[in-house]
XYZ file of C-alpha atoms in Angstrom:
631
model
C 25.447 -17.513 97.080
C 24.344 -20.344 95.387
C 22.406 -21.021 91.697
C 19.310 -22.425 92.094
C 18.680 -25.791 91.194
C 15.516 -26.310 89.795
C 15.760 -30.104 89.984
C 15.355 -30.261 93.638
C 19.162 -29.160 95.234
C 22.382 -27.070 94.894
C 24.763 -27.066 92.700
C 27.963 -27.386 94.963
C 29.754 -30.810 94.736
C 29.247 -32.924 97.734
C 30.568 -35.795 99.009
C 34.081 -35.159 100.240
C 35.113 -35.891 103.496
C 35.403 -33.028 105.548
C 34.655 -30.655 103.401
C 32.002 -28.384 103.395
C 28.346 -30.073 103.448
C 29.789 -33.498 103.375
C 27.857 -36.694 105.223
C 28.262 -39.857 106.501
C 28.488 -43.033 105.365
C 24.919 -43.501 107.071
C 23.440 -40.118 105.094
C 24.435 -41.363 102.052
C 22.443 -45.202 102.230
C 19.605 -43.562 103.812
C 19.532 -40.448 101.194
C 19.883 -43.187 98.130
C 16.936 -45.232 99.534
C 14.826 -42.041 99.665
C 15.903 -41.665 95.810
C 14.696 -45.105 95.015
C 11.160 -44.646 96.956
C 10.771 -41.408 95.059
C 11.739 -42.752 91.753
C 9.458 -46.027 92.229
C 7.307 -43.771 93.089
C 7.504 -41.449 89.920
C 7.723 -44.042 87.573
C 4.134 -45.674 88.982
C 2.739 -41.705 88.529
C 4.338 -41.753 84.554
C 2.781 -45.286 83.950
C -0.626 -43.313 84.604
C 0.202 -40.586 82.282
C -1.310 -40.755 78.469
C 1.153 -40.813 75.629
C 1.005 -36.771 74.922
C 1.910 -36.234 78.454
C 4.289 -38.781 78.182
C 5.924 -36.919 74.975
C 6.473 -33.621 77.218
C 8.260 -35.216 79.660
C 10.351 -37.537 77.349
C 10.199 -35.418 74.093
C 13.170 -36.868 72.895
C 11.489 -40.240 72.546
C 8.679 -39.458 70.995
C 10.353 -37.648 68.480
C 12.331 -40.687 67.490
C 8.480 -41.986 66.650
C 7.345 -38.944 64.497
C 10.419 -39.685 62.502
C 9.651 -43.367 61.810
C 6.072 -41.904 60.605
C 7.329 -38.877 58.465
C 10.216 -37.907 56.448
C 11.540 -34.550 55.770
C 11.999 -33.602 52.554
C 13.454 -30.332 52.781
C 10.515 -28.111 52.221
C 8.173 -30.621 52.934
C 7.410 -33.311 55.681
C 5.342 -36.329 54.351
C 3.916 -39.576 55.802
C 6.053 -42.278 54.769
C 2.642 -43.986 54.551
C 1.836 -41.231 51.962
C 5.289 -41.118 49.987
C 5.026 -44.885 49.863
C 1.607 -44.829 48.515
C 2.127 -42.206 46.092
C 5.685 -43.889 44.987
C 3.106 -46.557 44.039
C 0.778 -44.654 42.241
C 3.665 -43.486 39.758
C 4.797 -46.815 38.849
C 1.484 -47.943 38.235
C 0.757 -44.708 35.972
C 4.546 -45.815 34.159
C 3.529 -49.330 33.288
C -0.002 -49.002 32.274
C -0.107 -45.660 30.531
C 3.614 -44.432 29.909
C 5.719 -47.515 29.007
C 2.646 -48.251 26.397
C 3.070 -44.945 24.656
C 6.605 -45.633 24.687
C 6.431 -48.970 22.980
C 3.873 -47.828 20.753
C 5.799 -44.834 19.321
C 9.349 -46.697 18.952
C 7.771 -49.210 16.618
C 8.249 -48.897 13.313
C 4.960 -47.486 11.639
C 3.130 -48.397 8.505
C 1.187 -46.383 6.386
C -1.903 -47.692 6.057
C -2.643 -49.507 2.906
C -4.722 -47.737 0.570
C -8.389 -48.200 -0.841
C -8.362 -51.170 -3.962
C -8.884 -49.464 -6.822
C -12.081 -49.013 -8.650
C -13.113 -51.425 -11.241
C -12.511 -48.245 -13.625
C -9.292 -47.981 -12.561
C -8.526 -51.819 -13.415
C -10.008 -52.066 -16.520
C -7.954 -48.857 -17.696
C -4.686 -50.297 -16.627
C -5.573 -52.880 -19.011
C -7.265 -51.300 -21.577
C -3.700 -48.802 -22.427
C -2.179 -52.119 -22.959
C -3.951 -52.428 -25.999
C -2.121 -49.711 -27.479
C 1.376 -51.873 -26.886
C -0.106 -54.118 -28.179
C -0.884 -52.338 -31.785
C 2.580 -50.932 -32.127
C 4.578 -50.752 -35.581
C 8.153 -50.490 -35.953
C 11.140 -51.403 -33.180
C 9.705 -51.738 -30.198
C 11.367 -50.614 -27.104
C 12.207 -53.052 -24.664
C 9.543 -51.405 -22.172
C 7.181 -52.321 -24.685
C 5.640 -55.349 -21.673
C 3.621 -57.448 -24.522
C 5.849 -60.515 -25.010
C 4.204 -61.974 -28.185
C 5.069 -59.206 -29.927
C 8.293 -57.908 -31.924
C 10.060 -55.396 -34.605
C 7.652 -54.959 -37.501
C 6.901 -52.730 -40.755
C 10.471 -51.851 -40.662
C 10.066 -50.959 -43.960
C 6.787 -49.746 -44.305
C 7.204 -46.134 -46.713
C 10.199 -47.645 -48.767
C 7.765 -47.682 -51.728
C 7.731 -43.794 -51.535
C 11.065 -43.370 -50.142
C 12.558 -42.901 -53.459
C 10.297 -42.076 -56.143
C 8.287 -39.642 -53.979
C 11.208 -37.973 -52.352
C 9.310 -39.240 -49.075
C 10.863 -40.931 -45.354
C 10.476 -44.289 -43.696
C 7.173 -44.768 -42.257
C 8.184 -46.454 -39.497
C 6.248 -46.439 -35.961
C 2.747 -45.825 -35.371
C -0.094 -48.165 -34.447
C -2.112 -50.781 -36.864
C -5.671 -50.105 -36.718
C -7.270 -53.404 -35.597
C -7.108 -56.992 -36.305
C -5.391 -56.625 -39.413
C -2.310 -55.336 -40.173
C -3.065 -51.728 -41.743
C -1.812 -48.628 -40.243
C -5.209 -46.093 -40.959
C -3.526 -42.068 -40.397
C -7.224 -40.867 -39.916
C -8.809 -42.983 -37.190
C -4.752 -43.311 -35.499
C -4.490 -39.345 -35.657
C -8.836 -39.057 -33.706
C -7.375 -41.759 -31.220
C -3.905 -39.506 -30.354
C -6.383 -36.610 -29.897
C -8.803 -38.489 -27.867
C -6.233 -39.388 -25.496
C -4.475 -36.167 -25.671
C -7.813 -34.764 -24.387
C -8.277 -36.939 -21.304
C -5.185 -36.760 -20.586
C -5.131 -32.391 -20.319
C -8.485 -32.982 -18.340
C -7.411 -35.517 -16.051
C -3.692 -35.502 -15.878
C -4.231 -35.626 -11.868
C -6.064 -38.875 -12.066
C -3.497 -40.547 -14.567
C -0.279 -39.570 -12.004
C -2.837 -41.147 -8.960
C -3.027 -44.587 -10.476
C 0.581 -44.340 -11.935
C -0.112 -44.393 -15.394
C 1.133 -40.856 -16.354
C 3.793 -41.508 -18.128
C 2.763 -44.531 -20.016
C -0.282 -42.696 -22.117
C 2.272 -40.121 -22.498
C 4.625 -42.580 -24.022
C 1.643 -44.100 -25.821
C 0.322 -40.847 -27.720
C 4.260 -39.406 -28.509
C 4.357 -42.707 -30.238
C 1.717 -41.928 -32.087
C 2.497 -38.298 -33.202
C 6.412 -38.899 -33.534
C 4.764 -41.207 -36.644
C 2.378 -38.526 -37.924
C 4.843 -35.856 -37.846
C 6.535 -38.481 -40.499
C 3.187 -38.238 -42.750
C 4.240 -34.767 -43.906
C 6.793 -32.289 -44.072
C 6.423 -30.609 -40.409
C 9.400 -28.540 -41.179
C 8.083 -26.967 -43.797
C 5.437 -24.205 -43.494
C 3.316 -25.596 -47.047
C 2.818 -28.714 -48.080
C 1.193 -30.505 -50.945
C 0.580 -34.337 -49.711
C 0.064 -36.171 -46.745
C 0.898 -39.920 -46.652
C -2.712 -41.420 -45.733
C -2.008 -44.988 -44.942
C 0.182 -47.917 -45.091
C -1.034 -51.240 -46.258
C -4.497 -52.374 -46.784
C -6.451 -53.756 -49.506
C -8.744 -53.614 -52.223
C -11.577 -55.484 -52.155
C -11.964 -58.805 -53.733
C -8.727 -58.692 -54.571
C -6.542 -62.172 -54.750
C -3.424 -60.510 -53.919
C -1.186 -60.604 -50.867
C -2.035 -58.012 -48.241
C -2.972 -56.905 -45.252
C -6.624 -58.635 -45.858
C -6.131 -61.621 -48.011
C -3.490 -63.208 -45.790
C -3.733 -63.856 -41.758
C -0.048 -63.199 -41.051
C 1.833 -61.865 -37.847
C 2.962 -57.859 -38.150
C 6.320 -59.752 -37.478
C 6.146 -61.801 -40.358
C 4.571 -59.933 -43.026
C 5.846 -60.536 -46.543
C 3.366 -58.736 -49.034
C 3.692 -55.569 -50.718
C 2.280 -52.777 -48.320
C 1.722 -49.407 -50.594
C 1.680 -46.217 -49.408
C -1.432 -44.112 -49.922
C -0.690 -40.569 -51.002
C -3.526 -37.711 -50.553
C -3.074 -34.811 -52.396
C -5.934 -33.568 -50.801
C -8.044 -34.065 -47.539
C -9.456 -31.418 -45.351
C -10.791 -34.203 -43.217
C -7.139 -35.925 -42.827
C -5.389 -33.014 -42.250
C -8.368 -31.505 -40.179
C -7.936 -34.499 -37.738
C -3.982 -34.567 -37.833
C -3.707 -30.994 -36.954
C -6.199 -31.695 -34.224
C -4.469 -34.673 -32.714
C -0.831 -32.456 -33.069
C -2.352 -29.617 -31.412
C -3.913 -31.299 -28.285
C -0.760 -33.553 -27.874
C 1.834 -30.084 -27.652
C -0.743 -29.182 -24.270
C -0.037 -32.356 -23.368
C 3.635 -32.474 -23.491
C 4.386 -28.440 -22.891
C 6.689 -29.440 -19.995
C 8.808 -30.679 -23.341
C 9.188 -27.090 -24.835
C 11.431 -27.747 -27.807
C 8.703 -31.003 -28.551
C 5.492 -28.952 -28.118
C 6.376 -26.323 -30.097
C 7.485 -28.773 -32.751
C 3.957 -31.016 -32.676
C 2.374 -27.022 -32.589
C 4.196 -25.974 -35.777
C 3.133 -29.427 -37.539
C -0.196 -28.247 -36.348
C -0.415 -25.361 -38.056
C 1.483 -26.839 -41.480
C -1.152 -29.592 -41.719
C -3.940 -27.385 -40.935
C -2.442 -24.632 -43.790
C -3.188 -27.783 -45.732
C -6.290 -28.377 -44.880
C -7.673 -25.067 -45.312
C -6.034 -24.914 -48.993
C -9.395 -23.692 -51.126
C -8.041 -26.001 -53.715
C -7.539 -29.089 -51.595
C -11.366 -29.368 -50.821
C -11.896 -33.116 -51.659
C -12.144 -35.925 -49.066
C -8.798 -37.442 -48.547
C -10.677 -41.118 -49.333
C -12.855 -40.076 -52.591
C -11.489 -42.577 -55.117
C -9.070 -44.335 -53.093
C -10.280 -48.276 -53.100
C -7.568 -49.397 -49.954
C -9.821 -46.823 -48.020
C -12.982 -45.837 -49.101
C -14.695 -49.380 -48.113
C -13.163 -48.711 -44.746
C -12.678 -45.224 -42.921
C -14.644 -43.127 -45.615
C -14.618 -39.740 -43.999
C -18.748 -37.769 -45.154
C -17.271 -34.820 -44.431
C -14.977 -32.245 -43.456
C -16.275 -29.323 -41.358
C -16.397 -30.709 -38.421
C -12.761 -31.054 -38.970
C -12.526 -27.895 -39.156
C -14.420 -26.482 -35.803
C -12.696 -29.664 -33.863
C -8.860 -28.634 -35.527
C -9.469 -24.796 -34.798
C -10.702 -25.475 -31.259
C -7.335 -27.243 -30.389
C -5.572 -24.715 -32.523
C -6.460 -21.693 -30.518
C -5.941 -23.522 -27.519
C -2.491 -24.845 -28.295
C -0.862 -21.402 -30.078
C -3.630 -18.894 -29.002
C -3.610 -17.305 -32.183
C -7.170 -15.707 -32.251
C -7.771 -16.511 -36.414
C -8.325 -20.167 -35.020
C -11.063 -19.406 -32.421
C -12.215 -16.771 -35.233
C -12.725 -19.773 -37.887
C -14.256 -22.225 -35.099
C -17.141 -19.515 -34.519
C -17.649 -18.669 -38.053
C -21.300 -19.037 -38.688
C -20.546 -20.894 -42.164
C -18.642 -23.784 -40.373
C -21.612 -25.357 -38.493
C -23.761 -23.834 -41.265
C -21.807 -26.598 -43.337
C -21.178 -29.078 -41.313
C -25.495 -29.012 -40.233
C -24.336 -28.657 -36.810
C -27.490 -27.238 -35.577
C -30.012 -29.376 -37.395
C -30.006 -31.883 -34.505
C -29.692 -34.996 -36.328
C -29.616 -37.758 -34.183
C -26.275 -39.440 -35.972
C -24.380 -36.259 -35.783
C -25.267 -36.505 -31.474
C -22.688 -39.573 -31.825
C -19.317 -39.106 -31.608
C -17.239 -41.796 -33.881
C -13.984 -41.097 -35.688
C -15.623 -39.934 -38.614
C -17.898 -37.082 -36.784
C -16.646 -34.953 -34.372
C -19.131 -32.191 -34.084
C -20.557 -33.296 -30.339
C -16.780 -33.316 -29.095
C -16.141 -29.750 -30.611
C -18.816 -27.905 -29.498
C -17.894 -29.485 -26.217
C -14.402 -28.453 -26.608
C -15.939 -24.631 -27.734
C -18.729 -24.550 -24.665
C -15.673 -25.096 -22.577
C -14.238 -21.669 -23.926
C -17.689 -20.418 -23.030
C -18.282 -21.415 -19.182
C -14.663 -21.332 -18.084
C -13.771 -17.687 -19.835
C -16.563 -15.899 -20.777
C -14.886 -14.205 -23.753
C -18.377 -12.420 -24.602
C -18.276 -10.229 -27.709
C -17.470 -11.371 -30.647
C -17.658 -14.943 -29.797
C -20.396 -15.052 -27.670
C -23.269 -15.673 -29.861
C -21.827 -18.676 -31.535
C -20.156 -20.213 -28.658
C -23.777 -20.255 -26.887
C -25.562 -21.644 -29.771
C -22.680 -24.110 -29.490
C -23.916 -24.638 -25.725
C -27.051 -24.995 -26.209
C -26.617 -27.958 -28.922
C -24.238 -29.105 -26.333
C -26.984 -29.606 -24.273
C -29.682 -30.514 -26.765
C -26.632 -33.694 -27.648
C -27.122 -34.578 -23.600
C -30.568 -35.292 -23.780
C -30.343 -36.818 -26.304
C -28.611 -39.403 -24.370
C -30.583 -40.268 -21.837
C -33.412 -42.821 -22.626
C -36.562 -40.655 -21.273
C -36.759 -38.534 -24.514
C -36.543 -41.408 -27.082
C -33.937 -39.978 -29.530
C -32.426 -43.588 -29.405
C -33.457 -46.786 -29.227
C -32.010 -48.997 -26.826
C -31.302 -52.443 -25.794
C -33.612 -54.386 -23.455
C -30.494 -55.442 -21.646
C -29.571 -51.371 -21.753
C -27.272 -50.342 -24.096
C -27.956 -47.129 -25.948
C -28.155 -47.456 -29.860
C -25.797 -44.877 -31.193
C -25.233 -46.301 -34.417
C -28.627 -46.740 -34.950
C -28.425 -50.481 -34.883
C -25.884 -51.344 -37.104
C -22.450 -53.791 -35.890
C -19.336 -52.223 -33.864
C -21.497 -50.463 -31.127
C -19.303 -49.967 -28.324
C -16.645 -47.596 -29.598
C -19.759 -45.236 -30.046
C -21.161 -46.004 -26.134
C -17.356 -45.339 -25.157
C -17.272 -42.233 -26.390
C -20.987 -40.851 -25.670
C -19.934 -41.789 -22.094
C -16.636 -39.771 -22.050
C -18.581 -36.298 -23.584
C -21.246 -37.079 -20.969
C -18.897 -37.106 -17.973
C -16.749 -34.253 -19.242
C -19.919 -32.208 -19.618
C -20.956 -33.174 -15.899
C -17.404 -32.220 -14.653
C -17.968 -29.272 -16.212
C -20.678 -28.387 -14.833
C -19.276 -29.296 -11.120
C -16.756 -26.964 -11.653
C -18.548 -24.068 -12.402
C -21.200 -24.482 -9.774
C -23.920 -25.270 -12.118
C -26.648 -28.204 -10.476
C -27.789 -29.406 -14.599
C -29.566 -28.264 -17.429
C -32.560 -28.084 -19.471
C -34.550 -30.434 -21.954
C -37.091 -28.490 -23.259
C -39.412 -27.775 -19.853
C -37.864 -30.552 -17.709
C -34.980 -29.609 -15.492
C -32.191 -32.632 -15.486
C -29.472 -32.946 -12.748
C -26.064 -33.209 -13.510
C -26.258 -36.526 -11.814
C -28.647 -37.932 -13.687
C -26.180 -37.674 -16.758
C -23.483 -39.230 -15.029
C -25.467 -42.130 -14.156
C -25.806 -42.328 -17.791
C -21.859 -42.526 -18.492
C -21.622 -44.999 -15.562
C -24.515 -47.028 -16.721
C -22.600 -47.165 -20.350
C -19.441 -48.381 -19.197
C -20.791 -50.952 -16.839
C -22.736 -52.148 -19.700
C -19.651 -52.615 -21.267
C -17.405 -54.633 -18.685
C -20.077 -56.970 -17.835
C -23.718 -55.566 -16.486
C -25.467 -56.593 -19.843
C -27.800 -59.812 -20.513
C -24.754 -62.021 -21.402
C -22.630 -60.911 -18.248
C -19.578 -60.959 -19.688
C -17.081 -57.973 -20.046
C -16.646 -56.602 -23.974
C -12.966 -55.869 -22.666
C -10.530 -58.522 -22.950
C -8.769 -59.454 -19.216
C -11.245 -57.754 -17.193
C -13.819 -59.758 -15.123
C -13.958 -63.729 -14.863
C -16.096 -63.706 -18.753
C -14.223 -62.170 -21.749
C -14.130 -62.671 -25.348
C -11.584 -64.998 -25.974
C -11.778 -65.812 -29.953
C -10.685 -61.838 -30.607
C -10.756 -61.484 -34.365
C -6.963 -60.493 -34.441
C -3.777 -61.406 -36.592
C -1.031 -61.041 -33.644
C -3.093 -62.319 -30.581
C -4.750 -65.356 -32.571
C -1.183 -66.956 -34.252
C 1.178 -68.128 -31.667
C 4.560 -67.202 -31.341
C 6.328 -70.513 -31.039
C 9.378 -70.220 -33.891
C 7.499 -70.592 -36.610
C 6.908 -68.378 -39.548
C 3.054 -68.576 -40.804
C 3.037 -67.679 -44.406
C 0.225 -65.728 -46.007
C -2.573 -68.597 -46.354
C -0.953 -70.503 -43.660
C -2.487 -68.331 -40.862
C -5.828 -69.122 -41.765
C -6.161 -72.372 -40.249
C -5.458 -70.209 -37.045
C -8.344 -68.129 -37.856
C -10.591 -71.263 -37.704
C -9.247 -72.333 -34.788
C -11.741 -72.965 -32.016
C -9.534 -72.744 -29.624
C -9.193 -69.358 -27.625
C -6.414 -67.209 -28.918
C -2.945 -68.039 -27.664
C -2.103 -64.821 -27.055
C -4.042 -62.704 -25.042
C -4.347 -58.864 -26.176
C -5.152 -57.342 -22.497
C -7.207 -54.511 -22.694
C -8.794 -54.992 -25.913
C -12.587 -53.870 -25.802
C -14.154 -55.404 -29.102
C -16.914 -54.267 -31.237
C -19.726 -55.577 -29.501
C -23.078 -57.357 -28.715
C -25.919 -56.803 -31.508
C -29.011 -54.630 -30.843
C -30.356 -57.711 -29.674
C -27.954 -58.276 -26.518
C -26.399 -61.139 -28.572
C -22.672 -61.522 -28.432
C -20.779 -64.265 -30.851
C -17.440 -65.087 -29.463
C -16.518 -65.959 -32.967
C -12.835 -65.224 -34.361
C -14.046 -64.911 -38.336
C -16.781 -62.465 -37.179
C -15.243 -59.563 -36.994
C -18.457 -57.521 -36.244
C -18.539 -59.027 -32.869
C -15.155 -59.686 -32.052
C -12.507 -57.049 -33.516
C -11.233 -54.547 -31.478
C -10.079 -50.756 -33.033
C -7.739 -48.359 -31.912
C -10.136 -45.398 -32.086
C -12.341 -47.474 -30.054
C -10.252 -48.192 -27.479
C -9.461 -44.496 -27.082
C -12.798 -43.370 -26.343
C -13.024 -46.462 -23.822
C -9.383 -45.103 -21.856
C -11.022 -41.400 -22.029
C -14.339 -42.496 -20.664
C -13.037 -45.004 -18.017
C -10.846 -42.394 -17.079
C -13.518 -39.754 -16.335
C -15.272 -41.532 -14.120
C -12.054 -43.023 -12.017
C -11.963 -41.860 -8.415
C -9.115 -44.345 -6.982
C -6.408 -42.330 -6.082
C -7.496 -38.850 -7.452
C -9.984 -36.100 -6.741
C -13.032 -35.871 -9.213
C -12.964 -33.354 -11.635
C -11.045 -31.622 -14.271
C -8.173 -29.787 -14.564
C -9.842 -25.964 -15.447
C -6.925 -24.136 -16.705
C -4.001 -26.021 -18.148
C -5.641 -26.011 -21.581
C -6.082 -22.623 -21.508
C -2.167 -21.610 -20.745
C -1.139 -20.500 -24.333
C -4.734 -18.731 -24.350
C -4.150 -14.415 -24.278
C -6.111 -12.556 -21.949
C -9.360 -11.523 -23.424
C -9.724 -8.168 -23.040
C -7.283 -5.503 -23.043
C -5.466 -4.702 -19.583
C -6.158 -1.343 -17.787
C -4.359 1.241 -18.029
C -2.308 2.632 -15.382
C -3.621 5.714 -13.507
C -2.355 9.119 -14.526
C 0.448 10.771 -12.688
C -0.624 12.960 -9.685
C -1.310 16.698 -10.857
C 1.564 18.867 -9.475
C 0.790 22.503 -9.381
């Protein structure tokens, strides 16, 4: 038996001679020519066939092809034409979209820069200056004003002794002389104390935080010196260093033009065995500055005790007369007309400071703004000024009022209070004629008379407050009479003021010294007019700096001076001090005001609760529910 062949013959080997199925010589060349005819033959019939047929008869070389055309990738097979394209596709995507991001996010980023500031904002980094400027005593090296140096070192001696008193060494001189005034310095510590426990955010934004801090503890590590503070009753207050009489022909702080640094006069102490006002307004200025400085315990409740001392002192029924009746080194100058408004504005910041509820008992006693005509709407008493303080302390009360809510038994006062508040708004703005103003636009808060600004300053700082206020309470305005008046329309009345001052006014030129391109430049000023070249200046040799027409040769950054006339008229004149002279209670209300209305850096608005921390709660706390009843 044989296999079958399928290609055509057997199996069985053939070829050997003799054996079995084995041919001739002959067979064989005839058998291989039939083989080549049939395989010329086939090949002509595959040359017909297409190249599928082809592929079944010669799979193996068309599968050599297929290869060329795909790859195998495991799971896969895909074109190379595809792979390659794709391949192609990813390296574009890497080198325009991924190797970008990857650049981009290994460089070294910058935060962006942020907004300029505000001309606010610059003219109250320059306007605190003024207050380095004005310091008494050994200066610290921080102190950044270069023309100045050590002074009054021993200012108080001629008490030190006799009167069983201290050094009164520190503190600030009052303006362009050399006389250190306790009862406009102690309104300008509590003037900045007060912006500073409204606005503390916006100071830390512009990075002046810690220098008005350092500027008011100046100030009230000196007034603490004015009176015993450790004691808890006192019978005199030191009311002033320096000064002078007038007409008189003797050395002082008015008959010579000396530098602080090179003062050689007598400089007597003024002792007031009385002075509601004095000790109103130092108990006031105390009071506000321990809010300010309560992250300073064992210093806050020092400047609070002081409060309390002076204000004891004060409120003595035997110490009733005005701390500058008789007195001829201050009457002439910061005569004080009364003394109740003292007493609302030092009880306000009492309460607030200890929480003691006599204080906020005394500022809502009907016989305090019975006294101090706080409700017979007199147009001068609408100004604020270092002498009347009855506008910022019903402020200070209506605050009480819209933040708290204390009702009963404060309630009826504190919205009398509220509505004078208001009344003292309108009063400001030009549509109700209260005041006259300027044709260039200044309002006329001292009814005319020289030294405007310091009044505008301050008018602009209550009107902001009161808008903040407002804002934060959700409240759109107010009411004059029958006419409804936005809270914006105030504010435009602040803004309006204090552009007025640093240069939108008929002479274009800014009232604060260093800010804008036009400034006053003959400041009537001891310190910034004689120049510090190594030479002492005796007492009548300074004068001939006085008459110098040359622009000072010091410049005392910051310093907003008293002011145009009610005429627009400014007189850049170094002997006319009703133009040119700046004050330190003037310059307060100008770093209160400017800071108000600030927004580089920090969010509008006040800060509603700080002042309120040493504050009690109001009404009593509820009880506890009773036990459950067990049978």
């Amino acid at each position: 038996m044989h296999a079958r062949n399928h290609w055509g013959g057997s199996f069985e080997i053939n070829g050997e001679p003799g054996g079995v199925g084995s041919t001739t010589v002959d067979d064989d060349d005839r058998r291989s020519r039939d083989w080549d005819r049939a395989s010329l033959a086939h090949q002509r019939q595959f040359e017909h066939l297409d190249e599928t047929q082809q592929s079944w008869l010669l799979g193996h070389t068309v599968d050599e092809r297929k290869k060329k055309k795909y790859v195998d990738l495991g799971c896969v097979v895909c074109s190379r034409k595809a792979l390659k394209w794709t391949f192609y596709g990813f390296a574009a995507a890497f080198f325009l979209i991924a190797l970008p991001v990857i650049i981009a996010k290994s460089i070294p980023r910058h935060k962006p820069k942020p907004p300029p500031p505000d001309n606010y904002t610059v003219a109250l980094h320059k306007a605190l200056l003024f207050f380095n400027a004005q310091k008494s005593g050994k200066l610290p090296k921080s102190n950044g004003i270069s023309w100045r140096g050590n002074s009054g070192l021993q200012d108080g001696s001629d008490v030190l002794n006799s009167d069983g008193g201290v050094l009164l060494v520190g503190g600030y001189y009052d303006a362009g002389d050399n006389t250190k005034f306790h009862f406009p310095m102690s309104f300008a510590m509590t003037m900045l104390s007060w912006s500073v426990i409204e606005y503390s955010h916006k100071y830390q934004a512009i990075g002046e935080y810690n220098h008005v801090r350092e500027i008011i503890r100046w100030g009230t590590d000196y007034l603490l010196l004015t009176f015993n503070s450790s004691a808890t009753k006192i019978d005199k207050i030191y009311s002033q260093v320096g000064g002078s009489r007038n007409g008189s022909t003797t050395p002082d702080d008015h008959t010579c033009w000396e530098r602080p640094e090179d003062m050689d006069y007598t400089r007597p102490t003024q002792v007031a065995n009385s002075g509601p006002d004095l000790a109103g307004e130092m108990a006031a200025a105390l009071a506000a500055a321990s809010i300010v400085f309560r992250d300073d315990a064992a210093y806050s409740k020092k400047l609070a005790k002081g409060a309390q001392t002076v204000f004891t002192f004060a409120r003595d029924g035997g110490r009733r007369t005005p701390y500058s009746r008789g007195n001829s080194f201050i009457d002439p100058y910061y005569n004080s007309t009364g003394y109740y408004d003292e007493y609302m504005w030092g009880a306000a910041w009492l309460y607030y400071a200890t929480g003691n509820s006599s204080y906020i008992s005394l500022a809502t006693n009907p016989g305090i703004p019975k006294n101090a005509k706080a409700f017979y709407m007199v147009p001068e008493l609408s100004a604020l000024s270092w002498d009347n303080k009855l506008p910022a302390a019903m402020l200070l009360l209506t605050r009480f009022r819209v933040f708290l809510n204390p009702g009963y038994p404060y309630e009826d006062m504190l919205r009398m209070y509220h509505n004078v508040t208001g009344l003292t708004m309108c009063s400001y703005l030009q549509q109700f004629h209260v005041f006259n103003w300027t044709k260039g636009g200044m309002i006329e808060l001292n009814l005319g008379k020289p030294q405007p600004l310091q009044y505008v300053a301050n008018a602009a700082f209550l009107a902001s407050l009161y808008v903040d206020y407002m804002n934060a309470t959700g409240v759109p305005g107010w009411s004059c009479g029958p006419t409804f008046i936005s809270s914006n329309t105030l504010r435009q009345f602040a803004i309006s003021q204090m552009d007025y001052i640093l240069g939108n006014n008929p002479a274009k030129m800014s009232y604060v010294v260093g800010y804008g391109s036009k400034y006053p430049k003959n400041v009537h000023h001891r310190a910034s007019s004689i120049p510090r070249d190594g030479k002492k200046y005796g007492c009548q040799d300074g004068f001939k700096w006085l008459d110098n027409r040359g622009a000072n040769p010091n410049m005392i950054t910051g310093a907003m001076v008293a002011g145009p006339d009610k005429f627009d008229q400014f007189k850049d004149v170094r002997r006319n001090y009703s133009y040119t002279e700046p004050t330190l209670a003037g310059n307060a209300g100008l770093v209160a005001a400017l800071v108000s209305l600030t927004t580089s850096g920090g969010s509008e608005g006040v800060d509603k609760n700080t002042i309120f921390a040493a504050v009690p709660p109001l009404y009593p706390v509820s009880s506890p529910p009773p036990p459950q009843w067990k049978p």
